[in-house]
Amino acid sequence: MTTDFPTESGLAGAQSPSGRATIIDVRITPIAFPDPPLLNAVGCHEPWALRAIVEVDCGDGLVGLGETYGDASHLTVLRMVAPLLVGLDPFRTEHLRSVVDRLLGTAEAPAEKLGPAGGMGPEKTALRVFSAFEVACLDLQGQAIGRPVHDLLGGRVRDEVPFSAYLFYKWARHPGGDADRYGAALDPDGIVAQARTMVRTYGFQSIKLKGGVFAPDEELDAIRALRAEFPTLPLRIDPNAAWSVATSRRVAAETQGLLEYLEDPTEGLAGMAAVAETAGMPLATNMCVVSFDHLPEAVERGSVQVVLSDHHYWGGLRQSVRLAGICETWGLGLSMHSNSHLGISLAAMTHLGAALPQMAYAADTHTPWQLGVDVVEHPLTFVNGAVPVPTSPGLGVRLDRDALARLHENYLRQGITGRDDTGYMRRFHPDFDPAKPRW
Ligand code: GKR
Ligand code: MG
């Protein structure tokens, strides 16, 4: 296989030697959309969340879409790679991967500084960058041959992909801002009220609580209150490694029979393995197993029983299918992680979830927190907590150009260039310390 950078010139409707249209233009548009004051172990979401929208254009009327992180350092590397796609056949994604690897897969590649998005680390820059372009190329491929993206991943094994309600402790409003429709959630009653709203609105059939905000016993009270209110729905809690091994073991013992899994109670493969030794439920992660080379040690130590995939940092949809196969081989369960995202990411997650027989858990999504704002014309919707799998060509979502322009205008106006939950929290609580373990 050649790993040469593409050299064909970018002409409208240009064709590769295979006779297929080649890429003539790649557009990357940073956007910002309102984000509620969601609390987590490292601080609070700022009033704006950032994303970057990727358009890969073949000049024949077909445009493939991707959505990824919008932090300034990620935009820099996306923009370094974008011109290299011009002249490339969008069906040759493995070639594209080698191009990206060659440019970014080295120690000298520009460093990215991303907020607490999960799956971080400089060695993953190439995978994060490739992913956004891979999804756009798969969207193009699907449109070109008239098949949905899940058909390019092995075909769908389900007609709807279940997602879980993702609850957050939160303030009623950003300081100086307006209240949002969810209101405050700072105790068990607030969390149960939030869950009721989400379950009523979206029909979710499982619930995840973002923990690591209050002392574990307070968060356990919230879990018990959720169990009382929703006796049959599977529950999870994720304190993002804010607990010591001893605290995690105690919490696991006290939530025996209450949780379908316990997500990232403590930091690192060794710590998680120590918790797993005594925990009665599976441990899940999007923090200590975030790349293929973490898997052997995780399996050997028995650190986790469920891996949360995320195509944004595992290297795209096909790499995520590969991850699912490895998990199956080693008897690990598979679930799906999310960060603040819009409808292109939701579509990509849905196509992936549709094609993974191994997905035995409802996926995470931040969609309810985006309060109806989107960058696509007709976002996929939730029916009884699951997204019906699109059967139209490609990802099945179309860019809303007016919305893109508006959200880009937000980006230019609001001034945030990278996620900084800790810095934002410290503006109001200067002593806030995100050091782990806190409890
Ligand atoms: O949105 O605050 C958040 C989450 O805490 C997110 O940053 C995490 O990456 O949802 C993620 C998780 O499951 O850890
Ligand atoms: Mg997590």
GROMACS .gro file of C-alpha atoms and ligand atoms in nm:
model
  454
    1MET     CA    1   0.000   0.000   0.000
    2THR     CA    2   0.135   0.342  -0.091
    3THR     CA    3   0.164   0.594   0.189
    4ASP     CA    4   0.251   0.885  -0.038
    5PHE     CA    5   0.061   1.205   0.024
    6PRO     CA    6  -0.203   1.258  -0.246
    7THR     CA    7  -0.087   1.481  -0.527
    8GLU     CA    8  -0.383   1.492  -0.765
    9SER     CA    9  -0.498   1.850  -0.811
   10GLY     CA   10  -0.825   1.958  -0.655
   11LEU     CA   11  -1.056   2.007  -0.954
   12ALA     CA   12  -1.434   2.003  -0.932
   13GLY     CA   13  -1.560   1.655  -1.016
   14ALA     CA   14  -1.203   1.518  -1.042
   15GLN     CA   15  -1.180   1.139  -1.053
   16SER     CA   16  -0.933   0.900  -0.901
   17PRO     CA   17  -0.781   0.628  -1.122
   18SER     CA   18  -1.066   0.403  -1.000
   19GLY     CA   19  -1.310   0.638  -1.173
   20ARG     CA   20  -1.458   0.767  -0.846
   21ALA     CA   21  -1.497   1.132  -0.758
   22THR     CA   22  -1.210   1.260  -0.546
   23ILE     CA   23  -1.214   1.517  -0.269
   24ILE     CA   24  -1.187   1.873  -0.397
   25ASP     CA   25  -1.238   2.072  -0.078
   26VAL     CA   26  -1.241   2.026   0.299
   27ARG     CA   27  -1.405   2.285   0.522
   28ILE     CA   28  -1.360   2.304   0.899
   29THR     CA   29  -1.594   2.535   1.086
   30PRO     CA   30  -1.559   2.592   1.461
   31ILE     CA   31  -1.890   2.647   1.635
   32ALA     CA   32  -2.015   2.728   1.985
   33PHE     CA   33  -2.353   2.640   2.135
   34PRO     CA   34  -2.503   2.716   2.477
   35ASP     CA   35  -2.415   2.465   2.749
   36PRO     CA   36  -2.579   2.453   3.095
   37PRO     CA   37  -2.370   2.473   3.414
   38LEU     CA   38  -2.311   2.098   3.450
   39LEU     CA   39  -2.085   2.000   3.739
   40ASN     CA   40  -1.822   1.728   3.738
   41ALA     CA   41  -1.511   1.626   3.929
   42VAL     CA   42  -1.295   1.889   3.759
   43GLY     CA   43  -1.530   2.186   3.769
   44CYS     CA   44  -1.823   2.320   3.573
   45HIS     CA   45  -1.918   2.342   3.206
   46GLU     CA   46  -1.875   2.693   3.068
   47PRO     CA   47  -2.170   2.876   2.908
   48TRP     CA   48  -2.054   2.767   2.560
   49ALA     CA   49  -1.947   2.425   2.434
   50LEU     CA   50  -1.720   2.407   2.131
   51ARG     CA   51  -1.725   2.168   1.836
   52ALA     CA   52  -1.576   2.168   1.488
   53ILE     CA   53  -1.787   2.070   1.187
   54VAL     CA   54  -1.601   1.899   0.903
   55GLU     CA   55  -1.732   1.903   0.546
   56VAL     CA   56  -1.557   1.688   0.286
   57ASP     CA   57  -1.668   1.793  -0.062
   58CYS     CA   58  -1.631   1.586  -0.379
   59GLY     CA   59  -1.761   1.860  -0.608
   60ASP     CA   60  -2.024   1.629  -0.753
   61GLY     CA   61  -2.298   1.752  -0.520
   62LEU     CA   62  -2.197   1.514  -0.241
   63VAL     CA   63  -2.064   1.649   0.089
   64GLY     CA   64  -1.964   1.422   0.378
   65LEU     CA   65  -2.005   1.544   0.736
   66GLY     CA   66  -1.797   1.497   1.050
   67GLU     CA   67  -1.813   1.650   1.399
   68THR     CA   68  -1.527   1.671   1.646
   69TYR     CA   69  -1.370   1.872   1.930
   70GLY     CA   70  -1.354   2.249   1.874
   71ASP     CA   71  -1.063   2.338   2.102
   72ALA     CA   72  -0.805   2.566   1.939
   73SER     CA   73  -0.522   2.311   1.946
   74HIS     CA   74  -0.745   2.050   1.780
   75LEU     CA   75  -0.846   2.301   1.511
   76THR     CA   76  -0.478   2.361   1.440
   77VAL     CA   77  -0.412   1.994   1.366
   78LEU     CA   78  -0.737   1.950   1.174
   79ARG     CA   79  -0.634   2.239   0.953
   80MET     CA   80  -0.287   2.090   0.900
   81VAL     CA   81  -0.442   1.767   0.773
   82ALA     CA   82  -0.733   1.909   0.570
   83PRO     CA   83  -0.534   2.011   0.257
   84LEU     CA   84  -0.386   1.660   0.237
   85LEU     CA   85  -0.730   1.518   0.165
   86VAL     CA   86  -0.768   1.711  -0.159
   87GLY     CA   87  -0.735   1.472  -0.452
   88LEU     CA   88  -0.792   1.165  -0.235
   89ASP     CA   89  -1.053   0.899  -0.309
   90PRO     CA   90  -1.298   0.910  -0.011
   91PHE     CA   91  -1.323   0.529  -0.026
   92ARG     CA   92  -0.953   0.495   0.063
   93THR     CA   93  -0.982   0.571   0.434
   94GLU     CA   94  -0.693   0.340   0.529
   95HIS     CA   95  -0.471   0.542   0.297
   96LEU     CA   96  -0.600   0.858   0.463
   97ARG     CA   97  -0.517   0.705   0.802
   98SER     CA   98  -0.158   0.646   0.695
   99VAL     CA   99  -0.137   1.005   0.570
  100VAL     CA  100  -0.260   1.139   0.905
  101ASP     CA  101  -0.032   0.904   1.099
  102ARG     CA  102   0.267   1.014   0.902
  103LEU     CA  103   0.193   1.376   0.975
  104LEU     CA  104   0.075   1.353   1.335
  105GLY     CA  105   0.166   1.015   1.476
  106THR     CA  106   0.509   1.121   1.597
  107ALA     CA  107   0.647   1.278   1.910
  108GLU     CA  108   0.712   1.601   1.715
  109ALA     CA  109   0.346   1.646   1.623
  110PRO     CA  110   0.192   1.966   1.765
  111ALA     CA  111   0.059   1.909   2.117
  112GLU     CA  112  -0.315   1.930   2.171
  113LYS     CA  113  -0.453   2.072   2.492
  114LEU     CA  114  -0.806   1.945   2.528
  115GLY     CA  115  -1.032   1.978   2.831
  116PRO     CA  116  -1.168   1.681   3.027
  117ALA     CA  117  -1.312   1.518   2.718
  118GLY     CA  118  -1.202   1.159   2.783
  119GLY     CA  119  -0.943   0.968   2.580
  120MET     CA  120  -0.679   1.235   2.601
  121GLY     CA  121  -0.302   1.208   2.560
  122PRO     CA  122  -0.078   1.333   2.279
  123GLU     CA  123  -0.034   0.986   2.132
  124LYS     CA  124  -0.399   0.997   2.035
  125THR     CA  125  -0.392   1.316   1.832
  126ALA     CA  126  -0.368   1.130   1.501
  127LEU     CA  127  -0.663   0.906   1.593
  128ARG     CA  128  -0.880   1.201   1.701
  129VAL     CA  129  -0.803   1.392   1.383
  130PHE     CA  130  -0.846   1.093   1.154
  131SER     CA  131  -1.182   1.009   1.312
  132ALA     CA  132  -1.353   1.332   1.203
  133PHE     CA  133  -1.240   1.285   0.844
  134GLU     CA  134  -1.316   0.912   0.842
  135VAL     CA  135  -1.677   0.972   0.948
  136ALA     CA  136  -1.714   1.235   0.673
  137CYS     CA  137  -1.565   0.993   0.416
  138LEU     CA  138  -1.801   0.715   0.529
  139ASP     CA  139  -2.091   0.960   0.495
  140LEU     CA  140  -1.970   1.033   0.140
  141GLN     CA  141  -1.928   0.664   0.059
  142GLY     CA  142  -2.280   0.589   0.179
  143GLN     CA  143  -2.425   0.874  -0.023
  144ALA     CA  144  -2.229   0.766  -0.333
  145ILE     CA  145  -2.356   0.408  -0.325
  146GLY     CA  146  -2.699   0.483  -0.178
  147ARG     CA  147  -2.650   0.288   0.148
  148PRO     CA  148  -2.654   0.397   0.514
  149VAL     CA  149  -2.322   0.416   0.701
  150HIS     CA  150  -2.409   0.116   0.920
  151ASP     CA  151  -2.406  -0.095   0.601
  152LEU     CA  152  -2.040   0.003   0.563
  153LEU     CA  153  -1.970  -0.121   0.917
  154GLY     CA  154  -2.112  -0.468   0.876
  155GLY     CA  155  -2.481  -0.384   0.856
  156ARG     CA  156  -2.728  -0.316   1.133
  157VAL     CA  157  -2.805  -0.576   1.396
  158ARG     CA  158  -3.078  -0.362   1.558
  159ASP     CA  159  -3.336  -0.113   1.436
  160GLU     CA  160  -3.296   0.129   1.724
  161VAL     CA  161  -3.000   0.221   1.941
  162PRO     CA  162  -3.077   0.268   2.313
  163PHE     CA  163  -2.928   0.568   2.494
  164SER     CA  164  -2.929   0.642   2.865
  165ALA     CA  165  -3.042   0.952   3.058
  166TYR     CA  166  -2.720   1.131   3.154
  167LEU     CA  167  -2.787   1.316   3.481
  168PHE     CA  168  -2.563   1.592   3.613
  169TYR     CA  169  -2.551   1.789   3.934
  170LYS     CA  170  -2.596   2.144   3.816
  171TRP     CA  171  -2.660   2.502   3.911
  172ALA     CA  172  -2.994   2.657   3.815
  173ARG     CA  173  -2.816   2.905   3.588
  174HIS     CA  174  -2.473   3.026   3.491
  175PRO     CA  175  -2.384   3.319   3.719
  176GLY     CA  176  -2.542   3.623   3.554
  177GLY     CA  177  -2.732   3.404   3.305
  178ASP     CA  178  -3.089   3.283   3.265
  179ALA     CA  179  -3.232   2.968   3.420
  180ASP     CA  180  -3.258   2.671   3.183
  181ARG     CA  181  -3.548   2.427   3.163
  182TYR     CA  182  -3.385   2.171   3.396
  183GLY     CA  183  -3.328   2.398   3.697
  184ALA     CA  184  -3.086   2.325   3.981
  185ALA     CA  185  -2.988   1.972   4.086
  186LEU     CA  186  -2.772   1.984   4.397
  187ASP     CA  187  -2.924   1.708   4.610
  188PRO     CA  188  -3.111   1.377   4.566
  189ASP     CA  189  -3.446   1.551   4.514
  190GLY     CA  190  -3.300   1.769   4.239
  191ILE     CA  191  -3.142   1.467   4.069
  192VAL     CA  192  -3.468   1.270   4.082
  193ALA     CA  193  -3.659   1.568   3.941
  194GLN     CA  194  -3.406   1.594   3.657
  195ALA     CA  195  -3.437   1.222   3.589
  196ARG     CA  196  -3.817   1.249   3.577
  197THR     CA  197  -3.794   1.529   3.319
  198MET     CA  198  -3.549   1.334   3.104
  199VAL     CA  199  -3.735   1.005   3.124
  200ARG     CA  200  -4.067   1.177   3.052
  201THR     CA  201  -3.924   1.375   2.757
  202TYR     CA  202  -3.706   1.111   2.592
  203GLY     CA  203  -3.831   0.782   2.732
  204PHE     CA  204  -3.485   0.672   2.849
  205GLN     CA  205  -3.475   0.318   2.987
  206SER     CA  206  -3.152   0.350   3.184
  207ILE     CA  207  -2.987   0.623   3.391
  208LYS     CA  208  -2.631   0.744   3.447
  209LEU     CA  209  -2.536   0.994   3.718
  210LYS     CA  210  -2.223   1.203   3.675
  211GLY     CA  211  -2.068   1.190   4.022
  212GLY     CA  212  -1.743   1.312   4.175
  213VAL     CA  213  -1.910   1.641   4.269
  214PHE     CA  214  -2.025   1.584   4.628
  215ALA     CA  215  -1.900   1.346   4.896
  216PRO     CA  216  -1.972   0.985   4.791
  217ASP     CA  217  -2.234   0.932   5.064
  218GLU     CA  218  -2.442   1.221   4.928
  219GLU     CA  219  -2.416   1.078   4.578
  220LEU     CA  220  -2.515   0.735   4.708
  221ASP     CA  221  -2.827   0.894   4.858
  222ALA     CA  222  -2.908   1.021   4.508
  223ILE     CA  223  -2.858   0.670   4.364
  224ARG     CA  224  -3.090   0.525   4.630
  225ALA     CA  225  -3.348   0.796   4.557
  226LEU     CA  226  -3.327   0.713   4.184
  227ARG     CA  227  -3.376   0.345   4.263
  228ALA     CA  228  -3.684   0.425   4.471
  229GLU     CA  229  -3.830   0.641   4.193
  230PHE     CA  230  -3.734   0.411   3.903
  231PRO     CA  231  -3.736   0.058   4.047
  232THR     CA  232  -3.664  -0.118   3.717
  233LEU     CA  233  -3.424   0.111   3.530
  234PRO     CA  234  -3.054   0.015   3.527
  235LEU     CA  235  -2.840   0.274   3.711
  236ARG     CA  236  -2.474   0.379   3.678
  237ILE     CA  237  -2.256   0.636   3.851
  238ASP     CA  238  -1.936   0.790   3.712
  239PRO     CA  239  -1.724   1.004   3.950
  240ASN     CA  240  -1.441   1.037   3.694
  241ALA     CA  241  -1.181   0.882   3.927
  242ALA     CA  242  -1.248   1.123   4.215
  243TRP     CA  243  -1.238   0.840   4.472
  244SER     CA  244  -0.950   0.652   4.633
  245VAL     CA  245  -0.934   0.273   4.605
  246ALA     CA  246  -1.061   0.238   4.962
  247THR     CA  247  -1.356   0.473   4.901
  248SER     CA  248  -1.436   0.300   4.573
  249ARG     CA  249  -1.438  -0.039   4.742
  250ARG     CA  250  -1.670   0.089   5.012
  251VAL     CA  251  -1.906   0.249   4.759
  252ALA     CA  252  -1.906  -0.068   4.549
  253ALA     CA  253  -1.998  -0.273   4.858
  254GLU     CA  254  -2.278  -0.032   4.950
  255THR     CA  255  -2.422  -0.025   4.598
  256GLN     CA  256  -2.415  -0.400   4.552
  257GLY     CA  257  -2.728  -0.491   4.355
  258LEU     CA  258  -2.802  -0.125   4.273
  259LEU     CA  259  -2.572  -0.055   3.976
  260GLU     CA  260  -2.546  -0.216   3.633
  261TYR     CA  261  -2.188  -0.086   3.629
  262LEU     CA  262  -1.963   0.147   3.824
  263GLU     CA  263  -1.774   0.380   3.590
  264ASP     CA  264  -1.420   0.503   3.662
  265PRO     CA  265  -1.447   0.515   4.042
  266THR     CA  266  -1.070   0.553   4.075
  267GLU     CA  267  -0.767   0.635   3.864
  268GLY     CA  268  -0.544   0.402   3.664
  269LEU     CA  269  -0.535   0.037   3.566
  270ALA     CA  270  -0.382  -0.074   3.896
  271GLY     CA  271  -0.633   0.119   4.108
  272MET     CA  272  -0.926  -0.006   3.905
  273ALA     CA  273  -0.796  -0.363   3.933
  274ALA     CA  274  -0.780  -0.328   4.312
  275VAL     CA  275  -1.142  -0.209   4.318
  276ALA     CA  276  -1.252  -0.482   4.076
  277GLU     CA  277  -1.113  -0.749   4.313
  278THR     CA  278  -1.389  -0.681   4.565
  279ALA     CA  279  -1.662  -0.508   4.362
  280GLY     CA  280  -1.976  -0.709   4.298
  281MET     CA  281  -2.060  -0.523   3.976
  282PRO     CA  282  -1.868  -0.467   3.651
  283LEU     CA  283  -1.633  -0.165   3.639
  284ALA     CA  284  -1.651   0.048   3.325
  285THR     CA  285  -1.410   0.306   3.187
  286ASN     CA  286  -1.352   0.588   2.945
  287MET     CA  287  -1.045   0.700   3.139
  288CYS     CA  288  -0.798   0.415   3.193
  289VAL     CA  289  -0.856   0.223   2.868
  290VAL     CA  290  -0.860   0.482   2.592
  291SER     CA  291  -0.637   0.324   2.330
  292PHE     CA  292  -0.559  -0.019   2.194
  293ASP     CA  293  -0.229  -0.041   2.378
  294HIS     CA  294  -0.406  -0.010   2.714
  295LEU     CA  295  -0.602  -0.327   2.652
  296PRO     CA  296  -0.342  -0.598   2.722
  297GLU     CA  297  -0.259  -0.466   3.069
  298ALA     CA  298  -0.627  -0.400   3.145
  299VAL     CA  299  -0.712  -0.760   3.054
  300GLU     CA  300  -0.416  -0.904   3.242
  301ARG     CA  301  -0.495  -0.712   3.560
  302GLY     CA  302  -0.873  -0.747   3.529
  303SER     CA  303  -0.901  -0.368   3.570
  304VAL     CA  304  -1.231  -0.325   3.384
  305GLN     CA  305  -1.518  -0.534   3.265
  306VAL     CA  306  -1.681  -0.278   3.033
  307VAL     CA  307  -1.502  -0.047   2.787
  308LEU     CA  308  -1.676   0.271   2.679
  309SER     CA  309  -1.602   0.320   2.312
  310ASP     CA  310  -1.601   0.666   2.157
  311HIS     CA  311  -1.532   0.695   1.787
  312HIS     CA  312  -1.408   1.054   1.833
  313TYR     CA  313  -1.091   0.931   2.004
  314TRP     CA  314  -1.067   0.560   1.925
  315GLY     CA  315  -0.991   0.652   1.563
  316GLY     CA  316  -1.328   0.651   1.391
  317LEU     CA  317  -1.613   0.413   1.328
  318ARG     CA  318  -1.417   0.124   1.178
  319GLN     CA  319  -1.158   0.133   1.457
  320SER     CA  320  -1.449   0.124   1.702
  321VAL     CA  321  -1.580  -0.191   1.531
  322ARG     CA  322  -1.231  -0.333   1.577
  323LEU     CA  323  -1.239  -0.239   1.946
  324ALA     CA  324  -1.573  -0.419   1.982
  325GLY     CA  325  -1.417  -0.734   1.834
  326ILE     CA  326  -1.125  -0.720   2.077
  327CYS     CA  327  -1.363  -0.670   2.369
  328GLU     CA  328  -1.561  -0.973   2.256
  329THR     CA  329  -1.245  -1.183   2.234
  330TRP     CA  330  -1.145  -1.097   2.591
  331GLY     CA  331  -1.493  -1.116   2.737
  332LEU     CA  332  -1.519  -0.741   2.802
  333GLY     CA  333  -1.852  -0.562   2.776
  334LEU     CA  334  -1.897  -0.260   2.551
  335SER     CA  335  -2.078   0.067   2.610
  336MET     CA  336  -2.038   0.416   2.459
  337HIS     CA  337  -1.902   0.743   2.602
  338SER     CA  338  -2.006   1.096   2.509
  339ASN     CA  339  -1.907   1.457   2.549
  340SER     CA  340  -2.115   1.766   2.468
  341HIS     CA  341  -2.208   1.707   2.102
  342LEU     CA  342  -2.458   1.786   1.829
  343GLY     CA  343  -2.648   1.588   1.566
  344ILE     CA  344  -2.369   1.474   1.337
  345SER     CA  345  -2.200   1.298   1.628
  346LEU     CA  346  -2.535   1.154   1.743
  347ALA     CA  347  -2.589   1.015   1.392
  348ALA     CA  348  -2.239   0.863   1.382
  349MET     CA  349  -2.289   0.708   1.728
  350THR     CA  350  -2.622   0.566   1.618
  351HIS     CA  351  -2.484   0.406   1.300
  352LEU     CA  352  -2.201   0.256   1.504
  353GLY     CA  353  -2.433   0.131   1.778
  354ALA     CA  354  -2.658  -0.021   1.512
  355ALA     CA  355  -2.374  -0.227   1.369
  356LEU     CA  356  -2.222  -0.355   1.696
  357PRO     CA  357  -2.367  -0.686   1.816
  358GLN     CA  358  -2.143  -0.643   2.124
  359MET     CA  359  -2.320  -0.325   2.251
  360ALA     CA  360  -2.513  -0.469   2.543
  361TYR     CA  361  -2.559  -0.135   2.725
  362ALA     CA  362  -2.741   0.188   2.641
  363ALA     CA  363  -2.498   0.452   2.511
  364ASP     CA  364  -2.426   0.785   2.681
  365THR     CA  365  -2.539   1.104   2.512
  366HIS     CA  366  -2.530   1.473   2.604
  367THR     CA  367  -2.809   1.553   2.352
  368PRO     CA  368  -3.072   1.657   2.611
  369TRP     CA  369  -2.830   1.919   2.746
  370GLN     CA  370  -2.809   2.096   2.410
  371LEU     CA  371  -3.167   2.212   2.462
  372GLY     CA  372  -3.277   2.168   2.101
  373VAL     CA  373  -2.986   2.353   1.939
  374ASP     CA  374  -2.836   2.168   1.643
  375VAL     CA  375  -2.635   2.203   1.328
  376VAL     CA  376  -2.836   1.954   1.120
  377GLU     CA  377  -3.174   2.015   0.957
  378HIS     CA  378  -3.365   1.725   1.109
  379PRO     CA  379  -3.170   1.579   1.402
  380LEU     CA  380  -3.230   1.214   1.483
  381THR     CA  381  -3.483   1.180   1.762
  382PHE     CA  382  -3.538   0.952   2.062
  383VAL     CA  383  -3.833   0.716   2.079
  384ASN     CA  384  -3.867   0.537   2.413
  385GLY     CA  385  -3.506   0.629   2.488
  386ALA     CA  386  -3.367   0.486   2.165
  387VAL     CA  387  -3.280   0.642   1.830
  388PRO     CA  388  -3.445   0.465   1.534
  389VAL     CA  389  -3.161   0.372   1.299
  390PRO     CA  390  -3.164   0.580   0.979
  391THR     CA  391  -3.188   0.385   0.657
  392SER     CA  392  -3.124   0.673   0.414
  393PRO     CA  393  -2.784   0.700   0.241
  394GLY     CA  394  -2.478   0.807   0.440
  395LEU     CA  395  -2.525   0.934   0.797
  396GLY     CA  396  -2.880   1.038   0.712
  397VAL     CA  397  -2.844   1.395   0.840
  398ARG     CA  398  -2.805   1.717   0.640
  399LEU     CA  399  -2.620   2.027   0.745
  400ASP     CA  400  -2.843   2.326   0.830
  401ARG     CA  401  -2.631   2.600   0.675
  402ASP     CA  402  -2.810   2.884   0.854
  403ALA     CA  403  -2.756   2.710   1.187
  404LEU     CA  404  -2.390   2.650   1.099
  405ALA     CA  405  -2.347   3.022   1.025
  406ARG     CA  406  -2.521   3.120   1.350
  407LEU     CA  407  -2.320   2.878   1.562
  408HIS     CA  408  -1.998   2.990   1.395
  409GLU     CA  409  -2.094   3.351   1.474
  410ASN     CA  410  -2.135   3.241   1.840
  411TYR     CA  411  -1.788   3.094   1.825
  412LEU     CA  412  -1.637   3.417   1.698
  413ARG     CA  413  -1.829   3.630   1.949
  414GLN     CA  414  -1.806   3.439   2.275
  415GLY     CA  415  -1.428   3.419   2.312
  416ILE     CA  416  -1.380   3.068   2.459
  417THR     CA  417  -1.115   2.876   2.264
  418GLY     CA  418  -1.082   2.561   2.474
  419ARG     CA  419  -1.273   2.368   2.737
  420ASP     CA  420  -1.170   2.470   3.088
  421ASP     CA  421  -1.414   2.339   3.349
  422THR     CA  422  -1.166   2.400   3.634
  423GLY     CA  423  -1.084   2.759   3.537
  424TYR     CA  424  -1.452   2.839   3.505
  425MET     CA  425  -1.532   2.690   3.847
  426ARG     CA  426  -1.247   2.886   4.008
  427ARG     CA  427  -1.396   3.213   3.892
  428PHE     CA  428  -1.672   3.156   4.146
  429HIS     CA  429  -1.493   2.926   4.392
  430PRO     CA  430  -1.125   3.029   4.385
  431ASP     CA  431  -1.026   2.745   4.623
  432PHE     CA  432  -1.173   2.472   4.404
  433ASP     CA  433  -0.918   2.190   4.379
  434PRO     CA  434  -0.971   1.912   4.123
  435ALA     CA  435  -0.682   1.700   4.259
  436LYS     CA  436  -0.761   1.326   4.270
  437PRO     CA  437  -0.853   1.134   4.468
  438ARG     CA  438  -1.065   1.392   4.648
  439TRP     CA  439  -1.243   1.135   4.861
  440GKR     O1  440  -1.953   1.639   3.017
  440GKR     O2  441  -1.873   1.688   3.213
  440GKR     C1  442  -1.893   1.610   3.120
  440GKR     C2  443  -1.842   1.468   3.136
  440GKR     O3  444  -1.780   1.453   3.260
  440GKR     C3  445  -1.745   1.432   3.025
  440GKR     O4  446  -1.644   1.530   3.016
  440GKR     C4  447  -1.682   1.296   3.043
  440GKR     O5  448  -1.580   1.279   2.948
  440GKR     O6  449  -1.901   1.207   2.998
  440GKR     C5  450  -1.769   1.180   3.018
  440GKR     C6  451  -1.747   1.059   3.103
  440GKR     O7  452  -1.822   0.967   3.095
  440GKR     O8  453  -1.648   1.056   3.175
  441MG      MG  454  -1.705   0.835   3.215
   0.00000   0.00000   0.00000
